[in-house]
Coordinates of C-alpha atoms in Angstrom, one line a residue:
Chain A
M1432 CA -51.6 -29.2 5.8
K1433 CA -54.3 -26.1 7.1
A1434 CA -51.7 -27.1 10.4
K1435 CA -48.5 -26.2 8.3
N1436 CA -49.6 -23.8 7.1
S1437 CA -50.7 -21.6 9.8
Q1438 CA -47.5 -23.1 11.9
N1439 CA -46.0 -21.0 8.4
N1440 CA -47.6 -17.9 10.9
D1441 CA -46.4 -18.6 13.6
I1442 CA -43.4 -18.2 12.0
I1443 CA -43.5 -15.8 9.9
R1444 CA -45.1 -13.4 12.5
K1445 CA -42.4 -15.1 15.1
V1446 CA -39.6 -13.1 13.3
F1447 CA -42.0 -10.2 12.1
I1448 CA -42.5 -9.4 16.3
Y1449 CA -39.1 -9.9 16.1
V1450 CA -36.8 -7.3 13.6
F1451 CA -39.8 -4.4 14.7
L1452 CA -37.9 -5.6 18.4
V1453 CA -35.0 -5.3 17.3
A1454 CA -34.7 -2.7 14.9
F1455 CA -36.7 -0.3 18.2
G1456 CA -34.2 -1.3 19.7
I1457 CA -31.7 0.0 18.6
F1458 CA -34.1 3.2 17.3
M1459 CA -34.8 3.8 21.5
I1460 CA -31.5 2.8 22.6
Y1461 CA -28.5 3.7 20.0
P1462 CA -28.6 7.5 21.0
L1463 CA -27.2 6.4 24.3
L1464 CA -24.3 4.5 22.7
W1465 CA -23.7 7.4 20.8
V1466 CA -22.6 9.2 23.2
F1467 CA -21.1 7.1 24.9
A1468 CA -19.0 6.4 21.7
S1469 CA -18.6 10.1 21.4
S1470 CA -16.6 10.1 24.2
F1471 CA -13.6 8.0 22.5
K1472 CA -14.4 9.9 18.9
S1473 CA -11.7 13.3 17.8
N1474 CA -13.9 16.3 18.0
D1475 CA -13.6 16.7 14.1
E1476 CA -15.2 13.3 13.8
I1477 CA -18.1 13.4 16.1
F1478 CA -20.2 14.9 13.7
K1479 CA -19.8 13.7 10.7
S1480 CA -20.6 10.3 10.8
I1481 CA -23.5 8.5 12.5
S1482 CA -21.1 5.5 12.9
L1483 CA -21.0 4.1 16.7
I1484 CA -16.5 3.4 15.9
P1485 CA -14.8 5.6 16.3
K1486 CA -12.1 5.9 13.6
H1487 CA -8.7 6.8 16.0
I1488 CA -9.7 6.9 19.5
V1489 CA -9.5 9.2 21.7
T1490 CA -8.6 8.9 25.3
N1491 CA -8.9 11.2 27.1
S1492 CA -11.4 13.0 26.5
Y1493 CA -12.8 11.0 30.2
F1494 CA -9.2 12.1 32.3
E1495 CA -9.4 16.0 30.3
G1496 CA -13.3 16.4 31.1
W1497 CA -13.0 15.5 34.3
K1498 CA -10.7 18.2 35.2
G1499 CA -13.7 19.8 34.4
T1500 CA -13.9 23.9 34.1
G1501 CA -12.9 26.0 36.2
Q1502 CA -11.2 25.1 39.9
Y1503 CA -13.5 22.5 40.9
S1504 CA -13.1 19.4 38.7
F1505 CA -16.3 16.4 38.4
G1506 CA -14.5 14.9 41.6
T1507 CA -16.0 17.5 43.4
F1508 CA -19.3 17.3 42.2
I1509 CA -20.1 13.3 42.2
L1510 CA -18.8 13.3 46.4
N1511 CA -21.3 16.7 46.0
S1512 CA -23.4 14.6 44.1
I1513 CA -23.0 11.0 47.2
T1514 CA -23.5 13.5 50.0
L1515 CA -26.1 15.0 48.8
V1516 CA -28.0 11.6 48.0
V1517 CA -27.6 8.8 50.2
P1518 CA -28.0 10.8 53.5
V1519 CA -31.6 12.1 51.5
V1520 CA -32.2 7.5 50.1
V1521 CA -31.8 6.9 53.5
F1522 CA -34.3 9.0 55.5
T1523 CA -37.1 8.4 53.3
A1524 CA -36.4 4.5 53.1
I1525 CA -36.2 4.6 57.6
S1526 CA -38.7 7.2 57.6
S1527 CA -41.2 6.1 54.2
T1528 CA -41.3 2.9 56.0
I1529 CA -42.9 4.1 59.9
V1530 CA -45.1 6.6 58.5
A1531 CA -46.6 3.1 56.0
Y1532 CA -46.5 0.6 59.5
G1533 CA -49.2 3.4 60.9
F1534 CA -51.1 3.3 57.8
A1535 CA -51.4 -0.8 57.1
R1536 CA -51.5 -1.2 61.2
F1537 CA -53.1 0.4 63.2
E1538 CA -55.9 2.1 63.7
F1539 CA -57.6 5.3 64.7
P1540 CA -60.0 8.2 64.2
L1541 CA -59.4 10.5 60.8
K1542 CA -57.1 7.8 59.0
T1543 CA -59.0 7.5 56.2
I1544 CA -59.3 11.0 55.6
L1545 CA -55.4 11.5 56.5
F1546 CA -54.3 8.7 54.1
T1547 CA -57.0 10.1 51.2
L1548 CA -55.2 13.6 52.2
M1549 CA -51.9 12.0 52.3
I1550 CA -52.1 10.5 48.2
S1551 CA -54.1 13.4 46.5
T1552 CA -50.8 15.1 47.7
M1553 CA -49.0 12.8 45.5
M1554 CA -50.9 14.7 42.6
L1555 CA -50.2 18.4 43.8
P1556 CA -47.4 20.0 42.0
G1557 CA -44.8 21.2 43.3
T1558 CA -44.3 24.3 41.2
A1559 CA -47.8 24.7 44.7
V1560 CA -45.9 25.7 47.6
L1561 CA -42.1 26.4 45.8
I1562 CA -41.6 29.6 46.2
P1563 CA -42.7 30.0 50.6
R1564 CA -40.4 27.0 50.3
Y1565 CA -37.6 28.4 49.0
I1566 CA -38.9 31.7 50.9
L1567 CA -38.9 29.2 54.5
F1568 CA -35.1 27.6 53.6
N1569 CA -34.8 30.3 52.8
W1570 CA -35.0 32.4 56.5
L1571 CA -33.9 29.1 57.7
G1572 CA -30.2 30.1 56.8
W1573 CA -29.9 26.9 54.3
I1574 CA -30.0 27.8 50.5
N1575 CA -26.6 27.1 49.5
T1576 CA -26.9 23.2 51.9
Y1577 CA -27.9 20.4 51.4
K1578 CA -31.0 20.5 54.4
P1579 CA -33.3 21.4 52.1
F1580 CA -33.0 17.8 50.7
I1581 CA -32.6 16.2 53.2
V1582 CA -34.4 17.4 56.2
P1583 CA -37.6 16.6 54.0
A1584 CA -36.5 13.2 54.6
L1585 CA -37.3 12.0 57.1
F1586 CA -40.9 13.2 57.0
G1587 CA -42.6 10.9 54.1
T1588 CA -42.3 14.2 51.6
T1589 CA -42.8 11.9 49.0
P1590 CA -46.1 9.8 49.4
F1591 CA -45.1 8.3 46.8
F1592 CA -43.5 5.7 48.3
I1593 CA -45.6 5.9 51.8
F1594 CA -47.7 4.4 49.1
M1595 CA -45.5 2.3 47.6
M1596 CA -45.1 1.1 51.6
V1597 CA -48.6 1.2 52.1
Q1598 CA -49.3 -1.3 49.3
F1599 CA -47.3 -3.9 50.4
L1600 CA -47.0 -4.3 54.4
R1601 CA -51.2 -4.7 53.5
G1602 CA -50.1 -7.8 51.3
L1603 CA -48.1 -8.9 54.0
P1604 CA -50.1 -11.7 56.6
K1605 CA -51.6 -10.6 60.1
E1606 CA -50.0 -14.0 61.4
L1607 CA -47.0 -13.6 61.9
E1608 CA -47.5 -10.3 63.9
E1609 CA -50.3 -12.0 66.2
S1610 CA -47.3 -14.8 67.0
A1611 CA -45.3 -12.2 68.1
T1612 CA -47.1 -10.4 70.2
I1613 CA -48.1 -13.1 72.4
D1614 CA -44.5 -13.9 72.4
G1615 CA -44.1 -10.5 74.1
C1616 CA -42.6 -8.5 71.2
N1617 CA -43.9 -4.4 71.1
S1618 CA -45.0 -2.8 67.9
F1619 CA -42.1 -1.3 67.2
Q1620 CA -39.8 -4.9 67.3
I1621 CA -42.5 -6.1 65.4
L1622 CA -41.6 -3.6 62.8
M1623 CA -37.5 -4.0 63.1
K1624 CA -37.9 -7.2 63.7
I1625 CA -40.4 -9.1 61.9
L1626 CA -41.9 -6.4 59.3
I1627 CA -39.2 -4.6 57.7
P1628 CA -37.0 -8.1 56.7
L1629 CA -40.2 -9.7 54.8
C1630 CA -41.0 -5.9 53.2
K1631 CA -37.0 -6.2 51.9
P1632 CA -37.7 -6.2 48.1
A1633 CA -40.6 -3.1 48.9
I1634 CA -37.5 -0.4 50.5
I1635 CA -34.7 -1.5 48.1
S1636 CA -37.1 -0.6 44.8
M1637 CA -38.0 3.1 46.7
C1638 CA -34.3 2.8 47.7
I1639 CA -33.3 2.3 44.0
F1640 CA -36.0 5.0 43.0
Q1641 CA -35.4 7.0 45.0
F1642 CA -31.5 7.3 44.4
I1643 CA -31.6 7.8 40.7
W1644 CA -34.2 11.0 40.7
T1645 CA -32.2 12.8 43.8
W1646 CA -29.3 11.5 41.7
N1647 CA -30.9 13.4 38.1
D1648 CA -32.9 15.5 40.0
F1649 CA -31.5 19.2 38.4
F1650 CA -34.7 22.1 39.6
N1651 CA -33.7 22.0 42.9
P1652 CA -30.3 22.2 43.0
L1653 CA -30.7 24.8 40.9
I1654 CA -32.6 27.3 43.5
Y1655 CA -31.3 25.9 46.4
I1656 CA -26.8 25.7 45.1
N1657 CA -25.0 28.6 44.0
S1658 CA -21.6 28.2 44.9
V1659 CA -19.8 26.2 42.2
E1660 CA -18.1 24.5 44.9
K1661 CA -21.3 22.5 46.0
Y1662 CA -22.8 22.3 42.6
T1663 CA -24.2 18.8 41.7
V1664 CA -23.0 16.4 39.8
S1665 CA -26.3 17.3 37.5
L1666 CA -25.6 21.4 37.9
G1667 CA -22.0 21.3 37.5
L1668 CA -23.2 19.5 33.9
N1669 CA -25.1 21.8 32.9
M1670 CA -22.1 24.5 33.4
T1671 CA -19.9 22.3 31.3
I1672 CA -22.3 23.5 28.5
D1673 CA -23.0 26.6 28.8
G1674 CA -19.4 27.3 29.7
T1675 CA -17.4 25.6 27.2
S1676 CA -16.7 28.9 24.4
V1677 CA -14.3 26.4 22.6
V1678 CA -16.0 23.3 22.0
N1679 CA -14.3 19.8 23.4
W1680 CA -17.5 18.1 22.2
N1681 CA -16.5 14.5 23.2
Q1682 CA -15.5 15.8 27.0
I1683 CA -18.8 17.0 27.1
M1684 CA -20.4 13.3 25.8
A1685 CA -17.3 11.9 28.5
M1686 CA -18.3 13.3 31.9
T1687 CA -22.6 12.8 30.3
I1688 CA -21.9 9.4 30.6
I1689 CA -19.5 9.4 33.9
S1690 CA -22.9 11.1 35.4
M1691 CA -25.2 8.1 34.2
I1692 CA -23.0 5.5 35.5
P1693 CA -24.7 5.5 39.0
S1694 CA -28.3 5.2 37.8
I1695 CA -27.2 2.7 35.2
I1696 CA -25.1 0.7 38.3
I1697 CA -27.8 0.6 39.9
F1698 CA -30.7 -0.4 37.3
F1699 CA -28.6 -3.2 36.0
S1700 CA -27.6 -4.3 39.8
A1701 CA -31.3 -4.4 40.7
Q1702 CA -33.6 -5.0 37.7
K1703 CA -35.3 -7.6 39.1
Y1704 CA -36.6 -5.1 42.0
F1705 CA -36.9 -2.0 38.9
V1706 CA -39.0 -3.5 36.9
E1707 CA -41.8 -5.0 39.7
G1708 CA -41.2 -2.3 41.9
I1709 CA -42.5 0.8 38.8
A1710 CA -45.5 -2.7 38.1
T1711 CA -46.8 -2.9 41.3
T1712 CA -47.6 0.9 42.7
G1713 CA -47.3 2.9 38.9
L1714 CA -44.0 6.2 38.1
K1715 CA -44.1 10.0 38.5
N1716 CA -42.0 10.1 35.6
Chain B
M230 CA -55.0 3.3 79.3
S231 CA -57.1 1.0 76.8
Y232 CA -56.0 -2.2 74.9
N233 CA -58.0 0.5 72.0
K234 CA -57.0 3.6 73.2
K235 CA -53.3 2.8 73.7
R236 CA -53.2 1.3 70.3
N237 CA -55.1 4.6 68.5
L238 CA -52.6 7.1 69.8
M239 CA -49.2 4.0 68.3
G240 CA -51.0 4.6 65.0
Y241 CA -50.7 8.4 65.1
L242 CA -47.7 7.7 66.6
Y243 CA -45.9 6.4 63.5
I244 CA -47.6 8.8 60.7
S245 CA -47.0 11.5 63.1
P246 CA -43.4 12.5 60.6
W247 CA -45.2 12.3 58.2
I248 CA -48.6 14.7 59.5
I249 CA -45.4 16.5 61.0
G250 CA -43.5 16.9 57.0
F251 CA -47.2 17.9 55.7
L252 CA -48.1 20.7 58.6
I253 CA -44.3 22.2 57.5
F254 CA -43.7 21.9 53.3
T255 CA -46.5 21.4 52.0
L256 CA -49.5 22.2 54.0
Y257 CA -48.0 25.5 54.8
P258 CA -46.4 26.7 51.3
F259 CA -49.6 25.7 50.1
A260 CA -51.5 28.3 52.1
M261 CA -49.2 31.2 51.3
T262 CA -48.5 30.5 48.0
F263 CA -51.4 31.9 47.6
I264 CA -51.9 34.8 50.2
Y265 CA -48.9 35.8 48.7
S266 CA -49.9 36.5 45.3
F267 CA -51.5 39.1 46.7
C268 CA -48.6 40.5 47.4
N269 CA -45.1 42.4 46.4
Y270 CA -42.4 40.6 47.7
S271 CA -38.4 40.8 47.0
I272 CA -37.3 38.1 49.7
T273 CA -34.7 41.3 50.9
K274 CA -37.8 42.8 52.0
S275 CA -41.1 42.4 54.0
P276 CA -43.7 41.7 52.5
V277 CA -47.1 44.2 51.0
F278 CA -50.2 43.1 50.4
I279 CA -51.2 44.4 46.3
G280 CA -54.6 43.1 46.2
L281 CA -54.9 41.8 42.4
G282 CA -52.0 43.5 42.0
N283 CA -49.7 40.9 40.5
Y284 CA -52.8 38.9 38.5
I285 CA -53.8 42.2 37.0
T286 CA -49.8 42.7 35.1
M287 CA -49.7 39.9 34.0
F288 CA -52.2 39.2 32.8
T289 CA -52.4 42.6 30.8
K290 CA -49.2 43.5 31.3
D291 CA -46.5 40.5 31.2
M292 CA -44.8 40.4 27.8
Y293 CA -44.2 36.3 28.4
F294 CA -47.0 35.1 30.6
W295 CA -49.6 34.5 27.3
P296 CA -45.8 33.7 25.5
S297 CA -45.8 31.3 28.1
L298 CA -48.3 29.4 28.6
I299 CA -49.9 28.7 25.2
N300 CA -46.3 26.8 24.8
T301 CA -46.7 24.5 27.8
I302 CA -50.7 24.1 26.0
K303 CA -48.9 22.3 23.3
Y304 CA -46.5 20.9 25.3
V305 CA -48.5 19.3 27.0
L306 CA -51.0 18.5 24.3
M307 CA -47.9 16.8 21.8
T308 CA -45.8 15.3 24.4
V309 CA -49.0 13.7 26.7
P310 CA -51.0 11.8 23.7
L311 CA -48.1 10.8 21.6
K312 CA -46.1 8.9 25.4
L313 CA -48.9 7.4 26.8
C314 CA -49.9 5.9 23.0
F315 CA -45.8 4.4 22.1
A316 CA -46.7 3.3 25.6
L317 CA -49.9 1.3 24.9
F318 CA -48.6 0.0 21.7
V319 CA -44.9 -1.5 23.3
A320 CA -46.6 -2.6 25.9
M321 CA -49.4 -4.5 23.6
I322 CA -46.2 -6.0 21.6
L323 CA -43.8 -6.4 24.8
N324 CA -46.4 -8.7 26.4
I325 CA -46.7 -11.3 23.9
D326 CA -45.5 -15.0 25.4
I327 CA -41.8 -14.2 22.8
K328 CA -38.3 -16.0 24.4
G329 CA -35.8 -12.3 25.3
V330 CA -39.4 -10.6 25.8
N331 CA -37.4 -8.8 29.0
V332 CA -33.8 -8.3 27.2
F333 CA -36.4 -5.8 25.2
R334 CA -38.1 -4.4 28.0
T335 CA -34.6 -3.9 29.6
T336 CA -33.9 -1.6 26.3
Y337 CA -36.8 -0.4 26.0
Y338 CA -37.3 0.7 29.7
L339 CA -32.7 1.8 29.4
P340 CA -33.8 5.7 28.5
S341 CA -36.1 6.1 31.7
I342 CA -34.4 5.6 33.8
F343 CA -32.5 8.8 32.8
G344 CA -36.4 10.6 33.1
G345 CA -35.9 14.2 33.5
S346 CA -31.5 14.3 33.8
V347 CA -29.3 16.9 31.9
A348 CA -27.5 14.0 31.0
L349 CA -30.2 13.1 28.0
S350 CA -31.6 17.3 27.8
V351 CA -27.2 16.8 26.2
I352 CA -27.8 14.4 24.8
W353 CA -30.5 15.1 22.2
K354 CA -29.1 19.0 22.0
F355 CA -26.7 17.2 20.1
L356 CA -28.7 14.6 18.0
F357 CA -31.0 18.2 16.8
M358 CA -28.6 20.8 16.5
D359 CA -28.8 22.0 13.4
N360 CA -25.3 19.5 11.9
G361 CA -26.4 16.5 14.5
I362 CA -26.2 13.0 13.8
M363 CA -30.3 13.5 13.2
N364 CA -29.3 15.8 10.6
K365 CA -26.1 13.1 9.5
F366 CA -28.7 10.4 9.0
L367 CA -31.2 12.7 7.6
S368 CA -28.7 13.3 4.7
Y369 CA -27.8 9.4 3.7
F370 CA -31.8 9.8 2.5
H371 CA -30.8 12.7 0.1
I372 CA -33.0 14.8 3.1
H373 CA -32.0 17.8 3.6
G374 CA -33.6 18.3 7.2
P375 CA -34.3 21.1 9.2
S376 CA -33.5 23.3 12.0
W377 CA -34.5 21.1 15.0
L378 CA -33.7 23.1 17.9
G379 CA -33.3 26.5 15.7
N380 CA -37.1 26.9 13.3
P381 CA -39.2 28.1 16.2
H382 CA -41.8 26.6 14.9
I383 CA -40.5 22.7 15.0
S384 CA -38.1 23.7 19.0
L385 CA -41.2 22.9 20.8
F386 CA -41.4 20.0 18.4
T387 CA -38.5 18.6 19.0
I388 CA -38.3 19.5 22.8
S389 CA -41.2 17.5 23.0
L390 CA -40.0 14.5 21.5
L391 CA -36.8 14.5 24.3
S392 CA -40.2 12.5 26.7
V393 CA -41.4 10.6 23.9
W394 CA -39.1 9.0 24.1
E395 CA -38.7 8.2 28.1
F396 CA -41.8 6.3 27.7
G397 CA -40.8 3.2 29.0
S398 CA -42.3 4.3 32.4
S399 CA -45.3 4.5 31.4
M400 CA -44.4 1.4 29.0
V401 CA -44.2 -1.1 32.4
I402 CA -47.7 0.2 34.5
F403 CA -49.4 -0.8 30.5
L404 CA -47.4 -3.8 31.1
A405 CA -48.6 -4.8 33.9
A406 CA -52.1 -3.9 33.4
L407 CA -52.2 -6.6 30.5
K408 CA -51.0 -9.0 32.7
Q409 CA -54.1 -8.9 34.7
V410 CA -56.9 -8.3 31.8
P411 CA -58.6 -12.5 31.7
N412 CA -57.8 -14.3 28.2
E413 CA -60.9 -16.3 28.7
L414 CA -62.7 -13.0 27.7
Y415 CA -60.4 -12.8 24.5
E416 CA -61.2 -16.2 24.2
A417 CA -64.5 -15.9 24.1
S418 CA -64.3 -12.4 21.2
M419 CA -62.9 -14.5 18.9
L420 CA -65.1 -18.1 19.0
D421 CA -68.2 -14.5 18.9
G422 CA -65.9 -13.5 15.5
A423 CA -64.0 -10.2 16.6
S424 CA -61.7 -8.8 14.8
K425 CA -58.5 -7.1 16.3
I426 CA -59.4 -4.1 16.7
R427 CA -62.5 -4.9 18.0
R428 CA -60.9 -6.9 20.3
F429 CA -58.9 -4.2 21.0
F430 CA -61.5 -1.2 22.1
S431 CA -64.1 -4.1 23.3
I432 CA -61.8 -5.7 25.8
T433 CA -58.2 -4.4 25.8
L434 CA -58.7 -0.3 26.4
P435 CA -62.2 -0.8 29.0
M436 CA -59.9 -3.1 31.0
I437 CA -56.8 -1.9 31.2
S438 CA -58.6 1.4 31.5
P439 CA -57.4 2.1 35.1
V440 CA -53.9 2.4 34.7
L441 CA -54.6 4.5 31.3
L442 CA -56.5 7.4 34.0
F443 CA -53.8 6.9 36.1
N444 CA -50.8 7.0 33.4
L445 CA -52.9 10.0 31.8
V446 CA -53.3 12.6 35.6
M447 CA -49.2 12.1 35.7
Q448 CA -48.2 12.4 32.2
T449 CA -50.4 15.4 32.1
I450 CA -49.4 16.8 35.3
N451 CA -45.3 16.4 35.2
A452 CA -46.0 18.1 31.7
F453 CA -47.4 20.7 32.5
Q454 CA -44.5 21.9 34.6
E455 CA -41.0 20.3 32.5
F456 CA -38.3 22.4 32.9
T457 CA -35.0 21.1 33.0
G458 CA -35.6 19.3 28.2
P459 CA -36.0 23.9 27.5
Y460 CA -33.9 24.9 29.8
V461 CA -31.1 23.2 28.7
I462 CA -32.2 22.6 24.9
T463 CA -32.8 25.4 24.4
G464 CA -32.4 28.1 27.2
G465 CA -36.3 29.0 25.5
G466 CA -35.3 30.3 22.4
P467 CA -35.2 31.3 20.0
M468 CA -38.4 33.8 19.7
N469 CA -38.9 31.9 23.2
S470 CA -40.7 29.3 21.7
T471 CA -39.4 27.0 23.6
Y472 CA -40.6 29.6 27.1
V473 CA -42.1 26.9 29.3
Y474 CA -44.1 28.9 32.1
S475 CA -42.0 27.1 35.1
M476 CA -39.8 29.1 32.8
L477 CA -41.3 32.3 33.7
I478 CA -41.5 31.2 37.2
Y479 CA -38.5 30.1 37.7
D480 CA -37.1 33.8 35.6
N481 CA -39.2 36.2 38.2
A482 CA -39.1 34.1 42.2
F483 CA -35.7 32.9 40.6
R484 CA -33.8 35.5 38.8
Y485 CA -36.0 38.5 39.0
F486 CA -36.5 37.7 43.0
R487 CA -40.1 38.9 43.0
M488 CA -41.4 36.7 45.0
G489 CA -44.8 37.9 44.7
Y490 CA -45.6 37.9 41.0
S491 CA -43.8 34.8 40.5
S492 CA -46.4 33.0 43.3
A493 CA -49.3 34.0 41.8
L494 CA -47.6 32.9 38.7
S495 CA -47.8 29.7 40.3
W496 CA -51.5 29.9 41.8
I497 CA -52.7 30.3 37.7
L498 CA -50.6 27.0 36.8
F499 CA -52.1 25.6 40.2
L500 CA -55.4 25.8 39.4
L501 CA -55.0 25.1 35.8
I502 CA -53.4 21.3 35.8
L503 CA -55.9 21.2 38.4
I504 CA -58.6 21.8 36.0
V505 CA -57.0 19.9 33.5
T506 CA -56.8 17.0 36.0
V507 CA -60.4 17.2 37.1
I508 CA -61.7 17.3 33.7
I509 CA -60.0 14.1 33.0
F510 CA -61.2 12.4 36.0
K511 CA -65.7 14.0 35.6
S512 CA -64.8 12.7 31.9
S513 CA -63.0 8.7 33.3
N514 CA -66.9 8.2 34.5
T515 CA -67.5 7.6 30.7
W516 CA -64.3 5.9 30.3
V517 CA -63.5 4.4 33.1
Y518 CA -64.4 0.5 33.1
Y519 CA -64.2 -1.0 37.3
E520 CA -64.7 -4.1 37.6
N521 CA -66.8 -3.8 41.5
G522 CA -68.7 -0.7 39.2
G523 CA -66.9 2.1 41.2
R524 CA -67.1 1.2 44.5

């Protein structure tokens, strides 16, 4: 009797948990679903009800929104974002892996101090270096180009990623490298042929994070990019909501969705690495 | 050259990109922020040393300095505790072994992948407009919703909720930590008859405290620098109620081109963040538990 009671309690408890989890899940993603649904609603309908199903399906909001407000279409902004983000991701992955290899596998004087210094810059607020960096890039003539994003990526300027790679490399057995050394591999060959293939999960999660953070970044493009033809998606989207006098809500919703699609695709295609990546190393946002 | 010396040199070679990057993009700008902060410097003319002039101006003459600083502190105090409590609470529920738990984890994490983006800010703006969907929802319960973004008393709170909504990444970190807590501890305490609340405060919280510290520090540093939300959603209004400190820095630097003054403002924010971080770390000696005794 007692056993049956506790079994019943267990079921009730589980039902409660599921109800809570589902309700909370709806609450969490309703805003995202609502924007998606609204992009198919007519402008009059969007704020009339909280329903997710359009009464009259409008399909031209994506087409019309895509044209943008002025002479540049949303396609330009997307292409710009890709031109900016892809080199940043590639260079971050290369530089962070190489630097992490140095920290994880070599002994040299001052290593501990340099490593601590690198970790502590993780906590340095961006505003502390903001203005001189801008002045430096301005002096170099890099304002209104993507160089302020791409060049620093070559130099491992996101210590979080170096730290993440160091942690990962430390977890790999050294025996493989030792036998490769005996076979006559030099340290760079070891990195390229043995370690990088083993580091694939860490490298992939680094690329995902860097892609999404750079894609969604607003502040840096805002200060470094000033001509509309070079606007990234986030600048374009901000301009769209600022600039529309005749409010075409559904077009704004449609472009909001468009701007989120790359992150969504990456998130769902690489989910495994994603959650592992943060779980093991912690995260910025 | 001996083998060891060569290895030493190789190590430096591999980390050299970071060393160069650190010197050019971190150390040099960091030092220059300090130097510029004592200068009158618009980007077109060379800097002129004016001593403490910028600091005196901000504390005595700048009518936006104190309000933006107070807004920022309020924002941090509203966002960080709420976000962390949410993240921990949900992580604890998701730590239970039930079917489909991954689906929920993904769902709750989803808003975080757009963290701090213009897209989420746009969504927030539309949800909380006067005739927005939030008030529509409340009207079904015959509640006349407030003007979430138009009322200066609650606008900052409305914006801080946006950041709370993005609790997913903190949640995942908590979840990883919760999985590390040895089950024997719970079993032993159950035999001793400890209540659920007691177990949470005596086992769970101490065991995950290092991760709590990490989340607390990172979220605090981020919240002090919040920009996109207030800038996109309200542009600092109404009545400057969401005009946060980083907007003050932005306006001075990139709208008025007062680089020296803006550097001084940045320096104050840096000091403030530093002090708060140090206080959190100092206090952590009393509440963070390390299994190896902190060594």
